[in-house]
């Protein structure tokens, strides 16, 4: 497997390993700031507007406070890069408009991916469990079941979902493999996304949580830990309130109960 590595100052941004490294040491950076850094580096030297950032990172996410989400991601990036906003070496703020990556970046180099004892080999989608379909109303919802542990975990995805892409991302694959050590893990594509049926009308949260119920029924899961991240958090909360007998525990990651408009 090959990987694109971008170098600037003492940093390496590795697309294949999905890592930011400083002097060869991997930094702990969350997915959203990491995705934003890839966007800025890919568009280096250009102004990337706040609107473009939000659309690329969050899509049409209606639950997110746009300004706060972007500002938080930029702060985390500056912290990781030790970048002073008043005298930026890497990320320049263009007031009221957006951001520009200003550091000199060496051309992306295609190299063999580094091997280590802890690296998880990225397996292709055909090596993943088979895709199955649950019927929810008139919509077919694609799902996969990983592992065979003593309890069930149902993972409710964030803004975007795609079963094959999910399996291809090393960090997600690593998470799945760790979770299957303790549980049977059920993941699915939201209606209109990934391998699930396309839809035309805007979907309600009630329809989406009924998709979760349909997937659990199809997978033979009577009760499960509901694990929701990002936009999947509100869905998880509503599902737990609607079907409390189907929820053994509720886990939220990088999520929220609701977002209120600023006065």
Coordinates of N, CA, C and O in Angstrom, one line a residue, residues 176-250:
X176 N -13.1 -0.7 15.3 CA -14.0 -1.9 15.1 C -13.3 -3.2 15.7 O -14.0 -4.0 16.4
X177 N -12.1 -3.3 15.4 CA -11.4 -4.5 15.9 C -11.2 -4.6 17.4 O -11.3 -5.6 18.0
X178 N -11.1 -3.4 18.0 CA -11.0 -3.4 19.5 C -12.3 -3.7 20.1 O -12.4 -4.4 21.1
X179 N -13.4 -3.1 19.5 CA -14.7 -3.3 20.1 C -15.2 -4.8 19.9 O -15.9 -5.3 20.8
X180 N -14.8 -5.4 18.8 CA -15.2 -6.8 18.6 C -14.6 -7.8 19.6 O -15.0 -8.9 19.7
X181 N -13.6 -7.3 20.4 CA -13.0 -8.1 21.4 C -13.9 -8.3 22.6 O -13.8 -9.2 23.4
X182 N -14.9 -7.4 22.7 CA -15.8 -7.4 23.8 C -17.3 -7.5 23.4 O -18.2 -7.7 24.3
X183 N -17.6 -7.4 22.1 CA -19.0 -7.3 21.7 C -19.2 -7.7 20.3 O -18.2 -7.7 19.5
X184 N -20.4 -7.9 19.9 CA -20.9 -8.0 18.5 C -21.2 -6.6 18.1 O -22.0 -5.9 18.8
X185 N -20.6 -6.1 17.0 CA -20.8 -4.7 16.6 C -21.6 -4.6 15.4 O -21.3 -5.2 14.4
X186 N -22.6 -3.8 15.4 CA -23.5 -3.6 14.3 C -23.4 -2.1 13.8 O -23.6 -1.2 14.6
X187 N -23.0 -2.0 12.5 CA -22.9 -0.6 12.0 C -23.8 -0.6 10.7 O -24.1 -1.6 10.1
X188 N -24.3 0.6 10.3 CA -25.2 0.7 9.2 C -25.0 2.1 8.5 O -24.4 3.0 9.0
X189 N -25.5 2.1 7.3 CA -25.5 3.4 6.5 C -26.8 4.0 6.7 O -27.9 3.4 6.5
X190 N -26.9 5.3 7.0 CA -28.1 6.0 7.2 C -28.8 6.0 5.8 O -28.2 6.0 4.8
X191 N -30.2 6.1 5.9 CA -30.9 6.2 4.6 C -30.5 7.3 3.8 O -30.1 8.4 4.3
X192 N -30.3 7.1 2.5 CA -29.9 8.1 1.6 C -28.3 8.1 1.4 O -27.8 8.9 0.6
X193 N -27.6 7.3 2.2 CA -26.2 7.4 2.2 C -25.6 6.0 1.9 O -26.2 5.0 2.2
X194 N -24.3 6.0 1.5 CA -23.6 4.7 1.4 C -24.3 3.7 0.6 O -24.7 4.0 -0.6
X195 N -24.5 2.5 1.1 CA -25.1 1.4 0.4 C -26.6 1.3 0.7 O -27.2 0.4 0.1
X196 N -27.1 2.2 1.5 CA -28.6 2.2 1.7 C -29.3 2.9 0.5 O -28.7 3.5 -0.3
X197 N -30.6 2.7 0.5 CA -31.4 3.2 -0.6 C -31.3 4.7 -0.6 O -31.3 5.4 0.5
X198 N -31.4 5.3 -1.8 CA -31.4 6.8 -1.9 C -32.8 7.3 -1.6 O -33.8 6.5 -1.8
X199 N -32.9 8.5 -1.0 CA -34.2 9.1 -0.7 C -34.2 10.5 -1.3 O -33.2 11.1 -1.5
X200 N -35.4 11.0 -1.5 CA -35.6 12.3 -2.1 C -36.0 13.3 -1.1 O -35.4 14.4 -1.0
X201 N -37.0 13.0 -0.3 CA -37.4 14.0 0.7 C -36.5 14.0 1.9 O -35.7 13.1 2.2
X202 N -36.5 15.2 2.6 CA -35.7 15.3 3.8 C -36.3 14.4 4.9 O -37.5 14.2 5.0
X203 N -35.4 13.7 5.6 CA -35.8 12.7 6.5 C -35.9 13.3 7.9 O -35.1 14.1 8.4
X204 N -36.9 12.8 8.7 CA -37.1 13.2 10.0 C -36.3 12.3 11.0 O -35.9 11.2 10.6
X205 N -36.1 12.8 12.2 CA -35.3 12.0 13.1 C -36.1 10.8 13.6 O -35.5 9.8 13.9
X206 N -37.4 10.9 13.5 CA -38.3 9.7 13.9 C -38.1 8.6 12.8 O -38.0 7.4 13.2
X207 N -38.0 9.0 11.6 CA -37.7 8.0 10.5 C -36.3 7.4 10.7 O -36.2 6.1 10.6
X208 N -35.4 8.2 11.1 CA -34.0 7.7 11.2 C -33.9 6.7 12.4 O -33.2 5.7 12.3
X209 N -34.6 7.0 13.5 CA -34.4 6.1 14.7 C -35.2 4.8 14.4 O -34.9 3.8 14.9
X210 N -36.2 4.9 13.5 CA -36.9 3.7 13.2 C -36.0 2.8 12.3 O -36.2 1.6 12.3
X211 N -35.1 3.4 11.6 CA -34.1 2.7 10.8 C -33.2 1.9 11.8 O -32.8 0.7 11.5
X212 N -32.9 2.5 12.9 CA -32.0 1.8 13.9 C -32.8 0.6 14.4 O -32.2 -0.5 14.6
X213 N -34.1 0.8 14.8 CA -34.9 -0.3 15.3 C -34.9 -1.4 14.2 O -34.8 -2.6 14.6
X214 N -35.1 -1.1 13.0 CA -35.2 -2.1 11.9 C -33.9 -2.9 11.8 O -33.9 -4.1 11.6
X215 N -32.8 -2.2 11.9 CA -31.5 -2.9 11.8 C -31.3 -3.8 13.0 O -30.8 -4.9 12.8
X216 N -31.7 -3.4 14.2 CA -31.5 -4.2 15.3 C -32.4 -5.5 15.2 O -32.0 -6.6 15.5
X217 N -33.6 -5.3 14.7 CA -34.5 -6.4 14.5 C -33.9 -7.4 13.5 O -33.9 -8.6 13.7
X218 N -33.4 -6.9 12.4 CA -32.9 -7.7 11.3 C -31.6 -8.5 11.8 O -31.4 -9.6 11.4
X219 N -30.8 -7.8 12.7 CA -29.6 -8.4 13.2 C -29.9 -9.3 14.4 O -28.9 -9.9 15.0
X220 N -31.1 -9.4 14.9 CA -31.5 -10.2 16.0 C -31.0 -9.7 17.3 O -30.7 -10.4 18.3
X221 N -30.9 -8.3 17.4 CA -30.5 -7.7 18.7 C -31.6 -7.1 19.4 O -32.3 -6.2 19.0
X222 N -31.9 -7.7 20.6 CA -33.0 -7.3 21.4 C -32.7 -6.0 22.2 O -33.5 -5.2 22.5
X223 N -31.4 -6.0 22.7 CA -30.9 -4.8 23.5 C -29.5 -4.6 23.2 O -28.7 -5.6 23.0
X224 N -29.0 -3.4 23.1 CA -27.7 -3.1 22.8 C -27.2 -1.8 23.4 O -28.0 -0.9 23.8
X225 N -25.9 -1.7 23.5 CA -25.2 -0.4 23.8 C -25.3 0.5 22.6 O -24.9 0.1 21.5
X226 N -25.9 1.7 22.7 CA -26.0 2.6 21.5 C -24.9 3.5 21.6 O -24.7 4.3 22.5
X227 N -24.0 3.5 20.5 CA -22.8 4.3 20.5 C -23.0 5.3 19.3 O -23.0 5.0 18.2
X228 N -23.2 6.6 19.7 CA -23.4 7.6 18.7 C -22.3 8.7 18.7 O -21.9 9.1 19.8
X229 N -21.9 9.1 17.5 CA -20.9 10.2 17.5 C -21.3 11.3 16.5 O -22.1 11.0 15.6
X230 N -20.9 12.5 16.8 CA -21.2 13.6 16.0 C -22.8 13.7 15.9 O -23.5 13.6 16.8
X231 N -23.3 13.8 14.6 CA -24.7 13.9 14.4 C -25.5 12.7 14.9 O -26.7 12.8 15.1
X232 N -24.8 11.6 15.0 CA -25.4 10.4 15.5 C -25.8 10.5 17.0 O -26.7 9.7 17.5
X233 N -25.3 11.5 17.7 CA -25.6 11.7 19.1 C -27.1 12.0 19.4 O -27.8 11.3 20.1
X234 N -27.7 13.0 18.7 CA -29.1 13.3 18.9 C -30.0 12.1 18.5 O -31.0 11.8 19.2
X235 N -29.6 11.4 17.4 CA -30.4 10.2 17.1 C -30.3 9.1 18.2 O -31.3 8.5 18.5
X236 N -29.1 9.0 18.8 CA -29.0 8.0 19.9 C -29.8 8.4 21.1 O -30.5 7.5 21.7
X237 N -29.8 9.7 21.4 CA -30.6 10.1 22.5 C -32.1 9.9 22.3 O -32.8 9.4 23.2
X238 N -32.6 10.3 21.1 CA -34.0 10.1 20.8 C -34.4 8.6 20.8 O -35.4 8.2 21.3
X239 N -33.5 7.8 20.2 CA -33.7 6.3 20.2 C -33.8 5.8 21.6 O -34.7 5.0 21.9
X240 N -32.9 6.2 22.5 CA -32.9 5.7 23.9 C -34.2 6.1 24.6 O -34.8 5.3 25.4
X241 N -34.7 7.3 24.3 CA -35.9 7.8 25.0 C -37.1 7.1 24.4 O -38.1 6.9 25.2
X242 N -37.1 6.8 23.2 CA -38.3 6.1 22.5 C -38.3 4.6 22.8 O -39.4 4.1 23.0
X243 N -37.2 4.0 22.8 CA -37.1 2.5 23.0 C -36.2 2.2 24.2 O -35.1 1.6 24.0
X244 N -36.5 2.6 25.4 CA -35.6 2.4 26.5 C -35.4 0.9 26.8 O -34.3 0.5 27.3
X245 N -36.3 0.0 26.4 CA -36.1 -1.4 26.7 C -35.1 -2.0 25.7 O -34.7 -3.1 25.9
X246 N -34.8 -1.3 24.6 CA -33.8 -1.8 23.6 C -32.4 -1.3 23.9 O -31.5 -1.6 23.1
X247 N -32.3 -0.4 24.9 CA -31.0 0.3 25.2 C -30.4 -0.2 26.5 O -30.9 0.1 27.6
X248 N -29.2 -0.9 26.4 CA -28.6 -1.3 27.6 C -27.7 -0.2 28.2 O -27.5 -0.1 29.4
X249 N -27.1 0.6 27.3 CA -26.3 1.7 27.7 C -26.2 2.7 26.5 O -26.5 2.3 25.4
X250 N -25.9 4.0 26.9 CA -25.8 5.0 25.9 C -24.4 5.6 25.9 O -24.0 6.1 27.0

